[in-house]
Short mmCIF file of C-alpha atoms and ligand atoms in Angstrom, two decimals:
data_model
loop_
_atom_site.label_atom_id
_atom_site.label_comp_id
_atom_site.label_asym_id
_atom_site.label_seq_id
_atom_site.Cartn_x
_atom_site.Cartn_y
_atom_site.Cartn_z
CA MET A 1 32.48 -29.32 14.28
CA ASN A 2 35.69 -31.33 13.92
CA HIS A 3 39.21 -29.97 14.16
CA MET A 4 39.57 -29.49 10.40
CA ALA A 5 36.34 -27.49 10.15
CA GLN A 6 37.30 -25.40 13.19
CA LYS A 7 40.63 -24.50 11.69
CA PHE A 8 38.91 -23.58 8.44
CA MET A 9 36.33 -21.39 10.16
CA GLN A 10 39.05 -19.58 12.11
CA GLN A 11 40.59 -18.43 8.86
CA VAL A 12 37.15 -17.65 7.39
CA ASN A 13 36.58 -15.36 10.38
CA ALA A 14 39.94 -13.69 9.90
CA LEU A 15 39.16 -13.13 6.21
CA HIS A 16 35.86 -11.65 7.20
CA ALA A 17 37.49 -9.21 9.60
CA TYR A 18 39.48 -7.76 6.70
CA GLN A 19 36.37 -7.73 4.52
CA HIS A 20 34.47 -5.99 7.32
CA ALA A 21 37.09 -3.25 7.53
CA LEU A 22 37.22 -2.83 3.74
CA THR A 23 33.43 -2.57 3.51
CA ILE A 24 33.26 0.14 6.16
CA LEU A 25 36.15 2.07 4.63
CA ASN A 26 34.37 2.01 1.29
CA TYR A 27 31.09 3.12 2.86
CA ASP A 28 32.92 5.92 4.60
CA ALA A 29 34.65 6.98 1.38
CA GLU A 30 31.31 7.30 -0.39
CA THR A 31 29.44 9.03 2.42
CA ALA A 32 31.76 11.03 4.65
CA MET A 33 35.41 11.20 3.62
CA PRO A 34 36.75 14.64 2.61
CA GLN A 35 38.18 14.75 -0.88
CA ALA A 36 41.80 15.04 0.28
CA GLY A 37 41.51 11.74 2.17
CA ALA A 38 41.54 9.72 -1.03
CA GLU A 39 45.29 9.06 -1.22
CA GLY A 40 45.59 7.87 2.38
CA LEU A 41 42.56 5.67 1.92
CA ALA A 42 43.98 4.10 -1.24
CA ASP A 43 47.16 3.18 0.66
CA ALA A 44 45.18 1.64 3.52
CA ILE A 45 42.97 -0.32 1.15
CA GLY A 46 46.01 -1.57 -0.75
CA TYR A 47 47.57 -2.79 2.50
CA LEU A 48 44.41 -4.49 3.83
CA SER A 49 43.70 -6.09 0.46
CA GLU A 50 47.19 -7.55 0.37
CA ARG A 51 46.80 -9.08 3.85
CA ARG A 52 43.45 -10.52 2.78
CA TYR A 53 45.07 -11.87 -0.37
CA ASP A 54 47.71 -13.63 1.74
CA LEU A 55 45.08 -15.30 3.90
CA LEU A 56 42.91 -16.38 1.01
CA THR A 57 45.68 -17.81 -1.16
CA GLU A 58 47.61 -19.63 1.60
CA GLN A 59 48.41 -23.07 0.23
CA GLY A 60 47.43 -24.91 3.43
CA PHE A 61 44.14 -23.06 3.65
CA LEU A 62 43.15 -23.79 0.06
CA GLU A 63 44.01 -27.48 0.52
CA LEU A 64 41.88 -27.56 3.63
CA ALA A 65 39.02 -25.87 1.79
CA ALA A 66 39.29 -28.37 -1.09
CA ARG A 67 39.09 -31.27 1.38
CA LEU A 68 36.11 -29.83 3.27
CA GLN A 69 34.25 -29.15 0.07
CA GLN A 70 34.21 -32.92 -0.63
CA ASP A 71 33.52 -34.00 2.96
CA GLU A 72 29.86 -35.01 3.18
CA ARG A 73 29.91 -35.14 6.98
CA GLN A 74 30.26 -31.35 7.05
CA PRO A 75 27.20 -29.09 7.12
CA LEU A 76 26.05 -27.84 3.74
CA TYR A 77 26.87 -24.18 4.39
CA LEU A 78 30.43 -25.05 5.35
CA ARG A 79 30.98 -27.12 2.23
CA ARG A 80 29.57 -24.35 0.06
CA GLU A 81 31.74 -21.74 1.78
CA ALA A 82 34.78 -23.96 1.17
CA GLU A 83 33.81 -24.25 -2.50
CA GLU A 84 33.30 -20.51 -2.81
CA LEU A 85 36.62 -19.64 -1.18
CA CYS A 86 38.44 -22.17 -3.38
CA ARG A 87 37.00 -20.36 -6.37
CA GLN A 88 37.96 -16.92 -5.06
CA GLY A 89 41.39 -18.20 -4.01
CA ALA A 90 42.05 -19.62 -7.49
CA ARG A 91 41.16 -16.28 -9.08
CA LEU A 92 43.51 -14.41 -6.75
CA ASN A 93 46.30 -16.96 -7.01
CA ALA A 94 46.60 -16.17 -10.69
CA VAL A 95 48.04 -12.74 -9.84
CA SER A 96 50.73 -11.71 -7.37
CA ALA A 97 49.86 -10.15 -4.02
CA ARG A 98 51.54 -6.94 -5.10
CA ASP A 99 49.60 -6.69 -8.38
CA TYR A 100 46.35 -7.43 -6.59
CA ALA A 101 46.98 -4.78 -3.93
CA ALA A 102 47.97 -2.29 -6.63
CA HIS A 103 44.70 -3.02 -8.43
CA CYS A 104 42.67 -2.46 -5.25
CA ALA A 105 44.48 0.81 -4.53
CA LEU A 106 43.89 1.89 -8.13
CA VAL A 107 40.16 1.18 -7.77
CA SER A 108 40.05 3.28 -4.62
CA ARG A 109 41.89 6.18 -6.28
CA ALA A 110 39.72 5.99 -9.39
CA GLY A 111 36.59 6.35 -7.26
CA ALA A 112 37.72 9.70 -5.93
CA VAL A 113 38.82 10.94 -9.36
CA TRP A 114 35.51 9.86 -10.93
CA ARG A 115 33.49 11.75 -8.28
CA GLN A 116 35.42 14.93 -9.13
CA ALA A 117 35.26 14.34 -12.87
CA LYS A 118 31.51 13.83 -12.74
CA GLN A 119 31.07 17.03 -10.74
CA ASN A 120 33.30 18.97 -13.14
CA ASN A 121 31.87 17.37 -16.27
CA ASP A 122 35.39 16.39 -17.28
CA TYR A 123 35.93 12.90 -18.75
CA GLN A 124 39.52 13.69 -19.71
CA SER A 125 40.58 13.87 -16.05
CA PHE A 126 39.16 10.39 -15.44
CA ALA A 127 40.22 8.74 -18.72
CA PRO A 128 43.85 7.86 -17.76
CA LEU A 129 42.70 6.06 -14.60
CA LEU A 130 39.92 4.30 -16.45
CA LYS A 131 42.42 3.10 -19.01
CA LYS A 132 44.70 1.77 -16.26
CA LEU A 133 41.73 0.04 -14.64
CA ILE A 134 40.70 -1.61 -17.88
CA ASP A 135 44.26 -2.85 -18.48
CA SER A 136 44.65 -4.11 -14.94
CA THR A 137 41.27 -5.88 -15.09
CA LYS A 138 42.20 -7.45 -18.42
CA ASP A 139 45.56 -8.66 -17.08
CA MET A 140 43.94 -10.25 -14.05
CA ALA A 141 41.26 -12.00 -16.12
CA LEU A 142 43.83 -13.36 -18.56
CA ALA A 143 46.12 -14.54 -15.78
CA TYR A 144 43.22 -16.53 -14.31
CA ALA A 145 41.74 -17.87 -17.56
CA PRO A 146 44.23 -17.38 -20.40
CA ASP A 147 42.11 -19.21 -22.98
CA ALA A 148 38.70 -17.72 -22.22
CA PRO A 149 37.35 -14.48 -23.72
CA VAL A 150 38.18 -11.79 -21.14
CA TYR A 151 34.64 -10.46 -20.95
CA ASP A 152 33.23 -13.92 -20.20
CA THR A 153 35.68 -14.24 -17.31
CA LEU A 154 34.47 -10.90 -15.97
CA LEU A 155 30.79 -11.80 -16.32
CA ASP A 156 31.33 -15.10 -14.55
CA GLU A 157 32.70 -13.29 -11.50
CA TYR A 158 29.36 -11.57 -10.91
CA ASP A 159 27.11 -14.41 -11.93
CA GLN A 160 28.58 -17.89 -12.13
CA GLY A 161 28.01 -19.40 -15.55
CA LEU A 162 27.04 -16.15 -17.26
CA ASN A 163 28.62 -15.53 -20.68
CA THR A 164 28.16 -13.47 -23.85
CA VAL A 165 26.42 -16.30 -25.74
CA LEU A 166 23.63 -16.32 -23.16
CA LEU A 167 23.49 -12.54 -22.99
CA ASP A 168 23.56 -11.95 -26.75
CA ASP A 169 20.49 -14.15 -27.04
CA PHE A 170 18.73 -12.58 -24.03
CA PHE A 171 19.36 -9.01 -25.19
CA GLN A 172 18.37 -9.83 -28.76
CA ARG A 173 14.99 -11.11 -27.57
CA LEU A 174 14.55 -8.10 -25.30
CA LYS A 175 15.36 -5.65 -28.07
CA GLN A 176 12.86 -7.29 -30.40
CA ALA A 177 10.11 -6.84 -27.82
CA ILE A 178 11.05 -3.44 -26.41
CA VAL A 179 12.07 -1.29 -29.36
CA PRO A 180 8.69 -1.48 -31.20
CA LEU A 181 6.81 -1.05 -27.95
CA VAL A 182 8.75 2.13 -27.05
CA ALA A 183 8.10 3.46 -30.57
CA SER A 184 4.37 2.81 -30.35
CA LEU A 185 4.18 4.48 -26.92
CA ALA A 186 5.89 7.58 -28.33
CA GLU A 187 2.83 8.04 -30.55
CA GLN A 188 0.43 8.01 -27.59
CA PRO A 189 -0.43 11.26 -25.77
CA ALA A 190 2.03 11.75 -22.89
CA PRO A 191 0.56 11.25 -19.41
CA ASP A 192 0.23 14.26 -17.11
CA THR A 193 3.38 14.37 -14.97
CA SER A 194 2.93 17.85 -13.50
CA CYS A 195 2.53 16.43 -9.97
CA LEU A 196 6.17 15.30 -10.13
CA MET A 197 7.47 18.84 -10.54
CA GLY A 198 9.37 20.05 -7.46
CA PRO A 199 10.42 21.52 -5.28
CA PHE A 200 10.21 18.66 -2.78
CA PRO A 201 11.97 19.84 0.40
CA ILE A 202 14.77 17.48 1.48
CA PRO A 203 13.66 17.13 5.16
CA GLU A 204 10.29 15.75 4.00
CA GLN A 205 12.05 13.48 1.52
CA ARG A 206 14.21 12.14 4.36
CA GLN A 207 11.07 11.44 6.37
CA LEU A 208 9.58 9.60 3.41
CA SER A 209 12.71 7.44 3.04
CA ARG A 210 12.29 6.29 6.64
CA GLN A 211 8.60 5.58 6.13
CA LEU A 212 9.29 3.50 3.03
CA MET A 213 12.00 1.46 4.75
CA GLU A 214 9.71 0.78 7.67
CA LEU A 215 6.85 -0.18 5.38
CA LEU A 216 9.05 -2.71 3.58
CA GLY A 217 10.19 -4.16 6.89
CA VAL A 218 13.79 -2.94 6.90
CA ASP A 219 14.83 -3.14 10.57
CA GLU A 220 16.14 0.27 11.65
CA LYS A 221 18.24 -1.23 14.44
CA ARG A 222 20.23 -3.24 11.93
CA CYS A 223 20.18 -0.96 8.90
CA ALA A 224 21.56 2.57 8.50
CA LEU A 225 20.55 5.07 5.83
CA GLY A 226 23.25 7.35 4.42
CA GLU A 227 23.70 9.71 1.49
CA SER A 228 26.12 9.29 -1.42
CA GLU A 229 26.61 10.39 -5.01
CA HIS A 230 25.38 7.03 -6.27
CA PRO A 231 22.98 4.95 -4.14
CA PHE A 232 24.29 1.57 -2.97
CA THR A 233 23.95 -1.01 -0.19
CA SER A 234 26.66 -2.84 1.72
CA GLU A 235 26.80 -5.12 4.72
CA THR A 236 29.16 -6.61 7.23
CA SER A 237 26.60 -9.14 8.57
CA ASN A 238 22.85 -9.46 8.93
CA GLN A 239 23.25 -7.16 11.96
CA ASP A 240 24.88 -4.27 10.10
CA VAL A 241 23.54 -3.28 6.70
CA ARG A 242 23.89 0.20 5.20
CA LEU A 243 22.04 1.68 2.31
CA THR A 244 22.35 5.10 0.76
CA THR A 245 20.30 7.43 -1.39
CA HIS A 246 20.77 10.83 -3.04
CA TYR A 247 18.35 13.73 -2.54
CA TYR A 248 17.48 16.28 -5.19
CA GLU A 249 14.90 18.96 -4.50
CA ASP A 250 13.46 18.67 -7.99
CA ASP A 251 13.34 14.87 -8.10
CA LEU A 252 11.16 13.03 -5.62
CA ILE A 253 10.72 9.88 -7.68
CA GLY A 254 14.48 9.30 -7.95
CA ASN A 255 14.76 9.13 -4.16
CA ILE A 256 11.62 7.02 -3.67
CA TYR A 257 12.76 4.34 -6.09
CA SER A 258 16.39 4.44 -5.01
CA VAL A 259 15.30 3.82 -1.43
CA ILE A 260 12.95 0.99 -2.46
CA HIS A 261 15.62 -0.53 -4.74
CA GLU A 262 18.33 -0.41 -2.09
CA SER A 263 15.86 -1.67 0.53
CA GLY A 264 15.44 -4.76 -1.68
CA HIS A 265 19.19 -5.38 -1.42
CA ALA A 266 19.12 -4.61 2.29
CA LEU A 267 16.24 -7.01 3.00
CA TYR A 268 18.17 -9.80 1.29
CA MET A 269 21.23 -9.12 3.47
CA LEU A 270 19.21 -8.68 6.67
CA ASN A 271 17.42 -11.98 6.18
CA THR A 272 20.21 -14.41 5.39
CA ASP A 273 20.51 -17.22 7.95
CA ASP A 274 22.56 -16.37 11.04
CA GLN A 275 24.93 -19.27 10.39
CA LEU A 276 26.12 -17.48 7.24
CA ASN A 277 27.34 -14.43 9.18
CA GLN A 278 31.08 -13.95 8.69
CA THR A 279 31.10 -16.18 5.61
CA SER A 280 31.19 -15.01 2.02
CA LEU A 281 27.81 -16.74 1.51
CA ALA A 282 26.14 -13.93 3.45
CA GLU A 283 26.63 -11.77 0.34
CA GLY A 284 23.96 -13.77 -1.53
CA ALA A 285 23.77 -15.89 -4.65
CA GLY A 286 25.55 -13.56 -7.07
CA THR A 287 24.82 -10.17 -8.48
CA SER A 288 21.92 -11.02 -10.81
CA ILE A 289 19.98 -12.62 -7.97
CA HIS A 290 20.80 -9.63 -5.77
CA GLU A 291 19.55 -7.25 -8.44
CA SER A 292 16.45 -9.39 -8.87
CA GLN A 293 15.53 -8.68 -5.26
CA SER A 294 16.11 -4.94 -5.52
CA ARG A 295 14.32 -4.66 -8.85
CA LEU A 296 11.44 -6.81 -7.69
CA CYS A 297 10.89 -4.36 -4.83
CA GLU A 298 11.46 -1.31 -7.02
CA ASN A 299 9.44 -2.27 -10.09
CA MET A 300 7.16 -5.25 -9.68
CA LEU A 301 6.04 -4.09 -6.23
CA GLY A 302 6.93 -0.38 -6.06
CA ARG A 303 5.71 0.71 -9.47
CA SER A 304 2.53 -1.37 -9.36
CA ARG A 305 -0.92 0.18 -9.41
CA ALA A 306 -1.72 -1.33 -6.03
CA PHE A 307 1.34 0.06 -4.27
CA ILE A 308 0.99 3.48 -5.83
CA SER A 309 -2.59 3.68 -4.53
CA TYR A 310 -1.16 3.03 -1.07
CA LEU A 311 1.69 5.52 -1.58
CA LEU A 312 -0.48 8.45 -2.65
CA PRO A 313 -1.91 9.37 0.80
CA LEU A 314 1.64 9.33 2.24
CA LEU A 315 2.72 11.78 -0.46
CA GLN A 316 -0.38 13.93 0.06
CA LYS A 317 0.55 14.37 3.71
CA LEU A 318 4.17 15.32 3.02
CA PHE A 319 3.76 17.30 -0.21
CA PRO A 320 0.20 18.68 -0.31
CA ALA A 321 1.05 21.33 -2.92
CA GLN A 322 1.77 18.69 -5.55
CA PHE A 323 -0.50 15.80 -4.60
CA ALA A 324 -3.60 17.17 -2.85
CA ASN A 325 -5.76 17.02 -5.97
CA ILE A 326 -4.24 13.99 -7.69
CA ASP A 327 -5.92 10.59 -8.02
CA SER A 328 -3.97 7.40 -7.88
CA GLU A 329 -4.41 6.50 -11.57
CA THR A 330 -2.83 9.85 -12.54
CA LEU A 331 0.08 9.17 -10.22
CA TYR A 332 0.45 5.61 -11.56
CA CYS A 333 0.61 6.88 -15.16
CA ALA A 334 3.03 9.68 -14.22
CA ILE A 335 5.38 7.32 -12.41
CA ASN A 336 5.24 4.71 -15.16
CA ARG A 337 5.56 7.13 -18.02
CA CYS A 338 7.66 5.52 -20.72
CA GLN A 339 10.02 8.11 -22.08
CA PRO A 340 13.52 7.66 -23.47
CA SER A 341 15.90 9.47 -21.11
CA LEU A 342 19.59 9.96 -20.46
CA ILE A 343 20.04 8.69 -16.91
CA ARG A 344 19.95 4.95 -16.35
CA ILE A 345 18.92 4.96 -12.70
CA ASN A 346 15.96 7.23 -13.42
CA ALA A 347 14.80 5.35 -16.50
CA ASP A 348 11.35 3.82 -16.70
CA GLU A 349 11.05 0.06 -16.60
CA LEU A 350 10.64 -0.36 -20.33
CA THR A 351 13.54 1.74 -21.62
CA TYR A 352 15.81 0.67 -18.75
CA PRO A 353 17.14 -2.44 -20.50
CA LEU A 354 18.22 -0.28 -23.46
CA HIS A 355 20.57 1.60 -21.11
CA ILE A 356 22.04 -1.75 -20.12
CA ILE A 357 22.38 -2.95 -23.69
CA ILE A 358 24.42 0.19 -24.49
CA ARG A 359 26.83 -0.50 -21.64
CA TYR A 360 27.00 -4.19 -22.51
CA GLU A 361 27.93 -3.47 -26.12
CA LEU A 362 30.65 -1.01 -25.03
CA GLU A 363 32.13 -3.32 -22.42
CA LYS A 364 32.18 -6.25 -24.82
CA ARG A 365 34.10 -4.19 -27.36
CA LEU A 366 36.46 -2.70 -24.74
CA PHE A 367 37.52 -6.13 -23.54
CA SER A 368 37.83 -7.68 -26.95
CA GLY A 369 40.31 -4.91 -27.75
CA ASP A 370 38.06 -3.51 -30.45
CA ILE A 371 37.85 -0.01 -28.91
CA GLU A 372 39.87 2.14 -26.48
CA ALA A 373 38.86 4.17 -23.43
CA GLU A 374 39.43 7.45 -25.32
CA GLN A 375 36.64 6.58 -27.76
CA LEU A 376 34.06 5.95 -25.06
CA PRO A 377 32.34 9.37 -24.85
CA GLU A 378 31.79 9.49 -28.58
CA LEU A 379 30.59 5.89 -28.88
CA TRP A 380 28.39 6.34 -25.83
CA ASN A 381 26.67 9.30 -27.45
CA GLU A 382 26.24 7.44 -30.73
CA LEU A 383 24.57 4.49 -29.01
CA TYR A 384 22.27 6.77 -26.99
CA GLN A 385 21.20 8.34 -30.24
CA GLN A 386 20.68 4.96 -31.85
CA TYR A 387 18.73 3.27 -29.03
CA LEU A 388 17.06 6.16 -27.25
CA GLY A 389 17.09 8.94 -29.80
CA LEU A 390 18.95 11.28 -27.43
CA THR A 391 22.40 12.80 -27.19
CA PRO A 392 23.74 13.71 -23.73
CA PRO A 393 24.33 17.46 -23.41
CA ASP A 394 27.44 16.86 -21.28
CA GLU A 395 29.68 14.07 -19.97
CA SER A 396 28.21 14.10 -16.45
CA ARG A 397 24.89 12.99 -17.90
CA GLY A 398 26.62 10.74 -20.42
CA ILE A 399 29.71 8.61 -20.02
CA LEU A 400 30.42 9.73 -16.43
CA GLN A 401 26.99 9.03 -14.94
CA ASP A 402 27.64 5.59 -13.40
CA VAL A 403 29.98 4.68 -10.55
CA HIS A 404 30.64 1.11 -11.76
CA TRP A 405 33.62 1.50 -14.06
CA SER A 406 35.45 3.67 -11.51
CA GLY A 407 34.95 0.79 -9.08
CA GLY A 408 36.53 -1.66 -11.52
CA MET A 409 33.13 -3.30 -11.97
CA PHE A 410 33.20 -4.36 -15.61
CA GLY A 411 30.63 -7.00 -16.51
CA TYR A 412 28.30 -5.85 -13.75
CA PHE A 413 25.69 -3.95 -15.80
CA PRO A 414 24.17 -6.99 -17.55
CA THR A 415 23.19 -8.36 -14.14
CA TYR A 416 20.68 -5.50 -13.81
CA ALA A 417 18.80 -6.64 -16.89
CA LEU A 418 19.08 -10.30 -16.01
CA GLY A 419 18.06 -9.43 -12.45
CA SER A 420 14.90 -7.77 -13.77
CA ALA A 421 14.08 -10.92 -15.71
CA TYR A 422 14.68 -13.11 -12.64
CA ALA A 423 12.51 -10.69 -10.65
CA ALA A 424 9.64 -11.16 -13.09
CA GLN A 425 9.93 -14.92 -12.67
CA PHE A 426 9.97 -14.72 -8.83
CA MET A 427 6.95 -12.45 -9.01
CA TRP A 428 5.15 -14.84 -11.36
CA ALA A 429 5.71 -17.68 -8.86
CA MET A 430 4.74 -15.56 -5.84
CA GLU A 431 1.48 -14.53 -7.46
CA GLN A 432 0.46 -18.18 -7.71
CA GLU A 433 0.50 -18.33 -3.92
CA LEU A 434 -0.37 -14.79 -2.79
CA ASP A 435 -2.77 -12.07 -3.84
CA VAL A 436 0.08 -9.59 -4.11
CA ALA A 437 -2.01 -6.67 -5.42
CA SER A 438 -4.47 -6.75 -2.56
CA LEU A 439 -1.63 -7.00 -0.01
CA LEU A 440 0.15 -4.02 -1.57
CA SER A 441 -2.96 -1.87 -1.68
CA GLN A 442 -3.15 -2.32 2.11
CA GLY A 443 0.56 -1.67 2.56
CA ASN A 444 0.86 -5.20 3.97
CA PHE A 445 4.32 -6.35 2.97
CA ALA A 446 4.79 -9.08 5.60
CA PRO A 447 3.38 -12.03 3.58
CA ILE A 448 5.42 -10.93 0.57
CA THR A 449 8.67 -10.58 2.49
CA ASN A 450 7.98 -13.90 4.24
CA TRP A 451 7.69 -15.59 0.86
CA LEU A 452 10.96 -14.05 -0.29
CA ARG A 453 12.67 -14.88 3.00
CA GLN A 454 11.75 -18.55 2.72
CA LYS A 455 12.43 -18.96 -0.99
CA VAL A 456 15.40 -16.64 -1.53
CA TRP A 457 16.89 -14.52 1.24
CA ARG A 458 17.64 -17.01 4.00
CA TRP A 459 19.71 -19.16 1.63
CA GLY A 460 22.33 -16.46 1.01
CA GLY A 461 24.86 -18.02 -1.34
CA ILE A 462 24.17 -21.65 -0.35
CA LYS A 463 22.22 -22.27 -3.53
CA LYS A 464 23.67 -21.18 -6.86
CA PRO A 465 21.57 -18.83 -9.02
CA ALA A 466 20.05 -21.44 -11.37
CA GLU A 467 19.23 -23.79 -8.49
CA LEU A 468 17.70 -21.01 -6.40
CA LEU A 469 15.50 -19.83 -9.26
CA LEU A 470 14.36 -23.36 -10.12
CA GLU A 471 13.53 -24.29 -6.53
CA ALA A 472 11.76 -21.01 -5.76
CA THR A 473 9.71 -20.83 -8.96
CA GLY A 474 9.48 -24.47 -10.09
CA LYS A 475 10.89 -23.45 -13.44
CA GLU A 476 14.25 -22.93 -15.11
CA PHE A 477 15.06 -19.38 -16.22
CA ASP A 478 12.51 -18.26 -18.80
CA ALA A 479 13.08 -14.80 -20.31
CA GLN A 480 9.62 -14.91 -21.85
CA ILE A 481 8.02 -14.28 -18.44
CA TYR A 482 9.83 -10.93 -18.26
CA ILE A 483 9.01 -10.05 -21.86
CA ASP A 484 5.34 -10.90 -21.27
CA TYR A 485 5.33 -8.84 -18.07
CA LEU A 486 6.74 -5.76 -19.84
CA THR A 487 4.46 -6.16 -22.85
CA GLU A 488 1.35 -6.55 -20.75
CA LYS A 489 2.17 -3.63 -18.46
CA PHE A 490 3.12 -1.15 -21.15
CA GLN A 491 0.62 -2.12 -23.80
CA ALA A 492 -2.08 -1.26 -21.29
ZN1 LIG B 501 21.00 -2.65 -7.20
#
């Protein structure tokens, strides 16, 4: 490594130290911090974010990064990291350090207020902060790209190149396939779901979480399991990954699929190449690709007939009252029951994209200035009625259910739907090389995770999403694969 690259990496390491601290503070806030700690935390996050801003926008550093990005003698990962930090630096440079720090502190405060508001079923207490967050997000997007539609700028932050033209088309095609299918399933007799009635004692559920993580190959020495209001995964390197879940005595399935979903994220982070540690590339190739890995584990693997046949004996051991006399086809039908519901994270695979479409339509209108934060609960309820035929009985199960907006994550939701479509395409490619069903029915995940490690995980953010998908599957993105997958699974 020459002098220039060394100097660059020194600053990359310093940036990472701030990022490391911020990640752990956030994890702590979601899992352990007492409610009254929120103000002090917001101040600390504001301060650390400002120092990180200073490092990332330093003129000399950005010039160095721009030079390294073009320097073909440098290793690929270093050039890509330079490119990525130039991009992040340009975004930050558009706003002042003070405004950026204020935004980060606001996000931190909003998180605490949202948690309370959700508990108290009280949107009004959260609305003023949400409004501030929307304004601040808008200002930052416009400062960076004054001529672009704000929502496109937000989408691009999560998935480079993503925009509303692409998504309008994708969601239109999805709607055309899903809506009639959901309607035709509503006319079928409902599967027997009595085995999923609780109570499922929490200690046994905790034991099951551990078993599932081990089965998937999540290394316990490098990955912690915590509990939070909303499940999530974060990492500081491939040596320290943390995922969370939420236990409810009356909902076993929610925990099972949260743990499998978050394990998909965790496996990605645990299996990036060591050389990417401390760089921003360790975070992966954008949010849609990240969600593709979690949703592949959750749905394509976890909700498959083969895996459920493997899962059943584990459940019979832990919860004999519910599962002793159940066969695996009954469990498969119960778990995959298609039924319009209110809560996104508990939705079945087929109605799930409708939850995303609702959020996408609201976000698009919020950032085009067409609607205001005050109108959200009402519009939310209208769209749930329109797409799912349901009206939330309260705000906790309606507008307040998701953590994302309180975290300033606008433009994030569409990546779940796109991630599912990417997941279907990865699965389609994997099945050409492996007999996935027979591996799953034996609980043998190693060949599957090896495939994903080679094709996806180890690359981290070195390859961009389109390139990664093309090289792993031999095909450019094709939404039809996902539509065919859903149609085939749910028509049967
Ligand atoms: Zn996820």
